[in-house]
Coordinates of C-alpha atoms and ligand atoms in Angstrom, one line a residue:
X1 CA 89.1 135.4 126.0
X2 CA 88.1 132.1 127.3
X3 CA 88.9 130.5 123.6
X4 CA 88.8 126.9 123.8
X5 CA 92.4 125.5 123.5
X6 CA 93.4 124.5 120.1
X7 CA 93.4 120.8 119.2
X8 CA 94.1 119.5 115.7
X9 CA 94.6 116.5 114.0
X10 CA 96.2 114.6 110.8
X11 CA 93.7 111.5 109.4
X12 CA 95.4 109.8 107.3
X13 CA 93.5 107.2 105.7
X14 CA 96.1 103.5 105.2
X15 CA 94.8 102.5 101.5
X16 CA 98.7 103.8 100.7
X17 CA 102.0 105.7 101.9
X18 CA 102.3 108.9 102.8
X19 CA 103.7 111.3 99.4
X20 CA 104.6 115.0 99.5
X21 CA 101.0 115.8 99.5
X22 CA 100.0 114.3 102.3
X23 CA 103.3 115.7 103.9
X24 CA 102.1 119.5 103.1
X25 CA 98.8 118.5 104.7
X26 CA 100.4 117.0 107.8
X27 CA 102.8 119.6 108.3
X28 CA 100.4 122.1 107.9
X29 CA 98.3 121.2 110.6
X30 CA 100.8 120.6 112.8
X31 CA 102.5 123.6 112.7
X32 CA 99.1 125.5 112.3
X33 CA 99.0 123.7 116.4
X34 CA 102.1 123.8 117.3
X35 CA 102.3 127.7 116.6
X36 CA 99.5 128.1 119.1
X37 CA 101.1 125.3 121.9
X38 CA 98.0 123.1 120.8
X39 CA 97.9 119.8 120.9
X40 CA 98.3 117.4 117.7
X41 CA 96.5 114.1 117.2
X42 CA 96.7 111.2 114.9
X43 CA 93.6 109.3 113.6
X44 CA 93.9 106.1 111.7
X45 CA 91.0 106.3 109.1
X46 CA 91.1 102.1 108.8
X47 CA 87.3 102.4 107.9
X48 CA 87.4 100.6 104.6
X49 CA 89.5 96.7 105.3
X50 CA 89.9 95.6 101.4
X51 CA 91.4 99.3 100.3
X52 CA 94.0 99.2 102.9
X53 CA 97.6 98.5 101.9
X54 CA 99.6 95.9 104.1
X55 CA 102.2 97.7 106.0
X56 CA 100.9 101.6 105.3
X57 CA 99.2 101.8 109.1
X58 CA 103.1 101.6 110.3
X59 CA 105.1 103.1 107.8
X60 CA 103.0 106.3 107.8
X61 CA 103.3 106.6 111.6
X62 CA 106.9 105.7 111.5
X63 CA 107.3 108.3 108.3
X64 CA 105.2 110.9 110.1
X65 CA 108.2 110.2 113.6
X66 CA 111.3 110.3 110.7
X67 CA 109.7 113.6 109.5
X68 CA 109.7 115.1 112.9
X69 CA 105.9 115.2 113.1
X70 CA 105.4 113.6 116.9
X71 CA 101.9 113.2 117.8
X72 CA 100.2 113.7 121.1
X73 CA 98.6 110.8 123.5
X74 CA 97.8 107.4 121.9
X75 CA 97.1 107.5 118.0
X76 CA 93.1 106.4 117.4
X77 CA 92.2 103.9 115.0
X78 CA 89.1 104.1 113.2
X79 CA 88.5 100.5 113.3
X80 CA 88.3 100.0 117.1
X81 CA 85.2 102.9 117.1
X82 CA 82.4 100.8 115.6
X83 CA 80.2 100.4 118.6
X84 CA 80.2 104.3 118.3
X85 CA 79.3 103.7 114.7
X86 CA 76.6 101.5 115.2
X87 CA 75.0 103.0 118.0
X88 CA 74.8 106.5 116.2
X89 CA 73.5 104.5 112.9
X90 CA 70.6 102.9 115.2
X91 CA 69.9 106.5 116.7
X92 CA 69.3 108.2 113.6
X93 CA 67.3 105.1 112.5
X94 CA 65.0 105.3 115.3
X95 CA 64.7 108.9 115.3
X96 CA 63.8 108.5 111.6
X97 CA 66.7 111.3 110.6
X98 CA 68.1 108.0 108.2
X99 CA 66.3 105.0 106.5
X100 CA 67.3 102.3 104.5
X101 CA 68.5 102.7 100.8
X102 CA 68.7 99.7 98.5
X103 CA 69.1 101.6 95.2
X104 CA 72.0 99.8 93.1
X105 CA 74.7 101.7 91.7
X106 CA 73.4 101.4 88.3
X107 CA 70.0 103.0 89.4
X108 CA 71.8 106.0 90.6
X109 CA 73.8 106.4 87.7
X110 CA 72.1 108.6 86.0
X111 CA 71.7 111.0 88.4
X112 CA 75.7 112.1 88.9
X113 CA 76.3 111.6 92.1
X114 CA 73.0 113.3 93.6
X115 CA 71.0 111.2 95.5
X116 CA 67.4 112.0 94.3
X117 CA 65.8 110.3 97.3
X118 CA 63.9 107.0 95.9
X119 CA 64.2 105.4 99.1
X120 CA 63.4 108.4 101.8
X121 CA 59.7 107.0 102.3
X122 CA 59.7 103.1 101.2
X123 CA 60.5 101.9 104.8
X124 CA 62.9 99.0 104.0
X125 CA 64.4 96.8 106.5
X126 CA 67.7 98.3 107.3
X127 CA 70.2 95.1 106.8
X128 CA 71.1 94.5 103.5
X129 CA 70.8 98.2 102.2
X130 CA 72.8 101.8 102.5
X131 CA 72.0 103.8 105.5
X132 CA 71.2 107.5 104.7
X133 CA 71.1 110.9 106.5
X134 CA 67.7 113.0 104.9
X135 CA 69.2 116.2 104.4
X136 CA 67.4 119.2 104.2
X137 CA 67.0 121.9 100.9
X138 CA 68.9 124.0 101.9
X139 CA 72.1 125.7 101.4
X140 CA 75.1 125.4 104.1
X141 CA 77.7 127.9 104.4
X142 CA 81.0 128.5 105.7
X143 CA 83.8 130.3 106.3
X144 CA 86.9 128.8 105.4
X145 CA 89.8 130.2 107.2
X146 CA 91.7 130.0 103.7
X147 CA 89.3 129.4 100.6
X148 CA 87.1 131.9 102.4
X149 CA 82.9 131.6 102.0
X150 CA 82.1 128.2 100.9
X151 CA 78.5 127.0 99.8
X152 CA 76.7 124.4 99.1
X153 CA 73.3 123.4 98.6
X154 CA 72.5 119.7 100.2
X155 CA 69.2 118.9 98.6
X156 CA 70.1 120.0 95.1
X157 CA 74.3 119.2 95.0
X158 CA 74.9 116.1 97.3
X159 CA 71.7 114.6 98.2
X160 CA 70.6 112.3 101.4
X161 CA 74.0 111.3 102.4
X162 CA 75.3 107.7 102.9
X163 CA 76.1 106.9 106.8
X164 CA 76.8 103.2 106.8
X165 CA 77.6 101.2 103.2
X166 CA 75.4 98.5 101.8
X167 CA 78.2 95.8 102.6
X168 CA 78.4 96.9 106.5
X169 CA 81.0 99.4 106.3
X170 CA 80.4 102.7 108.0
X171 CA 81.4 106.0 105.7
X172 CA 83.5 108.5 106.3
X173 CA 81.4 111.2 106.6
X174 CA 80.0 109.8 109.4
X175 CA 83.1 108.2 111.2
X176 CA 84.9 112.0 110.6
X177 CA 82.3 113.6 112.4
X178 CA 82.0 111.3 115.0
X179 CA 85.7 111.6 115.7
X180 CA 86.4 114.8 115.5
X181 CA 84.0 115.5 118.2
X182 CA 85.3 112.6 120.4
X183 CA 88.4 113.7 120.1
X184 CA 87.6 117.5 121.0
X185 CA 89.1 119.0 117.2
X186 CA 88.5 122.4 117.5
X187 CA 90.6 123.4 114.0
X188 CA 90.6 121.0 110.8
X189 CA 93.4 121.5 108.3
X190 CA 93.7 119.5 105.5
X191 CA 93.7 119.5 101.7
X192 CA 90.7 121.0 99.8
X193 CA 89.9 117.9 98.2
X194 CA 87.5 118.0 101.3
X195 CA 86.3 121.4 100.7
X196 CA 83.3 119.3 99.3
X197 CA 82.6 117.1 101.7
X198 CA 82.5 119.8 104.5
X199 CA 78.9 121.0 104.6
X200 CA 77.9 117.4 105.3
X201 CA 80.3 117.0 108.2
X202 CA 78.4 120.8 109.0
X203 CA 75.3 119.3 109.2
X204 CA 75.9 115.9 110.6
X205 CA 77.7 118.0 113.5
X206 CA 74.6 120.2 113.7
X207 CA 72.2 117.0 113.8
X208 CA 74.4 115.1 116.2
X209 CA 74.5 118.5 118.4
X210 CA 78.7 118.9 118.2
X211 CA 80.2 122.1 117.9
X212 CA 81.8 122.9 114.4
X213 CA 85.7 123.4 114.2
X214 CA 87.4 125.7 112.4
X215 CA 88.6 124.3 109.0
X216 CA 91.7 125.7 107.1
X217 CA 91.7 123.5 103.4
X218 CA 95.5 123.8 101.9
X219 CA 95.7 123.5 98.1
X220 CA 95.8 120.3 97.0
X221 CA 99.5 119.2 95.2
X222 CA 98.4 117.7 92.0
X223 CA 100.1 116.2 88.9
X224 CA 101.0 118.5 86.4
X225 CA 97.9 117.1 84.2
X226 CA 95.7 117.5 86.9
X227 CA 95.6 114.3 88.7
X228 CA 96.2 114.4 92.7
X229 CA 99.0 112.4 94.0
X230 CA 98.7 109.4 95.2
X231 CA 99.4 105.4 94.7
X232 CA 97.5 105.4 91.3
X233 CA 99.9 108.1 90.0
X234 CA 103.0 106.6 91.8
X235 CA 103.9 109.3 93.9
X236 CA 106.9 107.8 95.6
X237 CA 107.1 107.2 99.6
X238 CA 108.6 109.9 101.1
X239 CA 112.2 108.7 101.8
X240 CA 113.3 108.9 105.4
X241 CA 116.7 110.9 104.3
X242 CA 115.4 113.5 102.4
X243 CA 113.5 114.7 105.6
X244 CA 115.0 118.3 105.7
X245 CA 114.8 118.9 101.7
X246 CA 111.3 117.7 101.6
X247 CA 110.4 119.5 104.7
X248 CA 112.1 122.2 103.7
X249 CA 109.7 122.1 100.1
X250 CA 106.5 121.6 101.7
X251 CA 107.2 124.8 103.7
X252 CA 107.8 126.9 100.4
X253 CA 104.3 125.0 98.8
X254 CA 102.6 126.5 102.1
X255 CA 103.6 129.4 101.0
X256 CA 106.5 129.7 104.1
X257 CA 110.0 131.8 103.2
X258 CA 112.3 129.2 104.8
X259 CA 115.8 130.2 104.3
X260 CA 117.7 128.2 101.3
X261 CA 120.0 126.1 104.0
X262 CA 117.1 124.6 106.0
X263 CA 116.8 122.3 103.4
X264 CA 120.4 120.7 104.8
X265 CA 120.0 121.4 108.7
X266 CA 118.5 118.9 111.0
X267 CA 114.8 117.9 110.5
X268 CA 114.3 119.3 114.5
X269 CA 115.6 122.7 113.3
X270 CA 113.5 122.5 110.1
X271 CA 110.6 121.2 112.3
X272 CA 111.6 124.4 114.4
X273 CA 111.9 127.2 112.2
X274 CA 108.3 126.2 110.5
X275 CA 106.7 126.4 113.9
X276 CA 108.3 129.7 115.0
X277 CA 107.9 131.5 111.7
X278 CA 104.2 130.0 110.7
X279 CA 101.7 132.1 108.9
X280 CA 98.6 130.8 107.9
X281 CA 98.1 133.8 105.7
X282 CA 100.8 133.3 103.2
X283 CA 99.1 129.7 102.0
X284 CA 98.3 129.9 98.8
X285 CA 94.7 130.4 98.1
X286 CA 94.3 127.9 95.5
X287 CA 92.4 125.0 95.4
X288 CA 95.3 123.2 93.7
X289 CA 99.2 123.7 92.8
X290 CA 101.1 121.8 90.7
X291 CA 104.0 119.5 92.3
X292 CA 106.3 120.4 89.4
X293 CA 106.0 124.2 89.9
X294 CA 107.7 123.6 93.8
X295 CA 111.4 123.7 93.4
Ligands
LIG301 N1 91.2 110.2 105.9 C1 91.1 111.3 104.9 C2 92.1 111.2 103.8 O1 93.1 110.6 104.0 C3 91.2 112.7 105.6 C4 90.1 113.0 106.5 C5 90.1 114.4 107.0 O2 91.1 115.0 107.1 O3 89.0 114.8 107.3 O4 91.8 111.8 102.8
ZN302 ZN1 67.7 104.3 97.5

């Protein structure tokens, strides 16, 4: 009754190509979409300049076309949102919901990625320094559509969270949250190395006043040591001609039962069958799965 119409979205971030990882994760959301006649959007994450890789911003849109994954409306890049950025920053500022940090890396250090709060009442001048959301202590929750009750405690496990970088750049968390409201995302799917960074994007929605989406996080396809996949670990591209084989995998790593000659029809009909047949109930509920275990 009266549920708001599904809208979901793939975010791929251009500091490398798109490898059968990201493919699971952008299929997944798509056909998690497409199964419900939602609509699918693309969102450049071109946040971060000096990590980007020459080229990726077009060969992942052109790989994500190749692969049968068409997108909805204009895609969104990160980079032309700033103003959005800037005027949220100076919000929270004013309100005084975020202050300046100016701790260096080594002073944090020893504290393991939890920001004890050195900064929260020293009042320095916001240019020059880290801008950072005061969270409270308390613990945020979640039910994930997949991975079932999350939690996390802010306070004690994260800490007050970084909006805008010492050297200018804004963070993702911030940027996410900001965009999956603009954009009207009512479902997030996407690989569970985010599982983490979800009750932040809880409680910046909840500060900022959006609605939370639903979030569904896949298992993450990992390295048979471990590692995730990616440009450090020389995951290949995904080649354009292997569309229907790889397509055809990635369905069987979402746990899918495509039919052993998908893998040599048309990447339409592969696209096809994963949209007609799609149940979000047969993913795997892991956090991770090994690429080598996918044949
Ligand atoms: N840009 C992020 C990435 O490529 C994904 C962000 C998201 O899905 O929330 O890892
Ligand atoms: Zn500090």
């Amino acid at each position: 009754m009266n549920k708001k119409a599904y809208v979901g979205r793939f975010a791929p971030t251009p500091s490398g190509l798109l490898h059968f990882g990201s493919l699971v994760a952008a299929l997944a959301s798509y056909l998690d979409a497409r199964a419900v006649g939602g609509r699918w959007l693309v969102r450049m994450e071109d946040l971060d300049p000096p990590r980007e890789m020459p080229g990726a911003q077009d060969l992942i849109l052109r790989t994500l076309e190749t692969y049968g994954l068409h997108w909805d409306g204009a895609v969104e890049y990160q980079s032309a949102r700033h103003e959005a950025y800037a005027e949220c920053v100076a919000r929270l500022l004013a309100q005084c919901l975020a202050y300046a940090c100016t701790c260096s890396r080594k002073t944090l250090e020893p504290h393991q990625g939890v920001y004890p709060g050195l900064c929260r009442e020293a009042n320095h001048a916001a240019h020059d320094a880290a801008i950072r959301v005061r969270v409270p202590a308390l613990a945020y929750r979640f039910e994930d559509r997949l991975q079932g009750q999350i939690e996390q405690h802010l306070g004690r496990e994260v800490g007050d969270i970084v909006i805008r970088r010492r050297d200018g750049l804004y963070a993702y968390q911030l940027a996410v949250v900001l965009d999956d409201a603009w954009q009207g995302i009512t479902d997030i799917v996407r690989g569970a190395d985010l599982l983490d960074s979800t009750p932040r994007q809880l409680y910046l929605q909840e500060l900022l006043g959006f609605a939370h989406p639903r979030y569904l996080h896949i298992p993450l396809i990992v390295q048979p040591d471990g590692h995730k996949l990616g440009k450090a670990y020389r995951s290949p591209p995904l080649p354009p001609d292997e569309a229907p084989a790889l397509l055809t995998r990635a369905l069987r790593a979402l746990g899918q039962c495509p039919p052993e000659d998908l893998a040599k029809a048309p990447t339409d009909t592969v696209i096809h069958w994963g949209i007609t047949h799609w149940n979000a109930e047969r993913i795997p509920r892991h956090a991770t799965l090994a690429e080598a275990d996918l044949l």
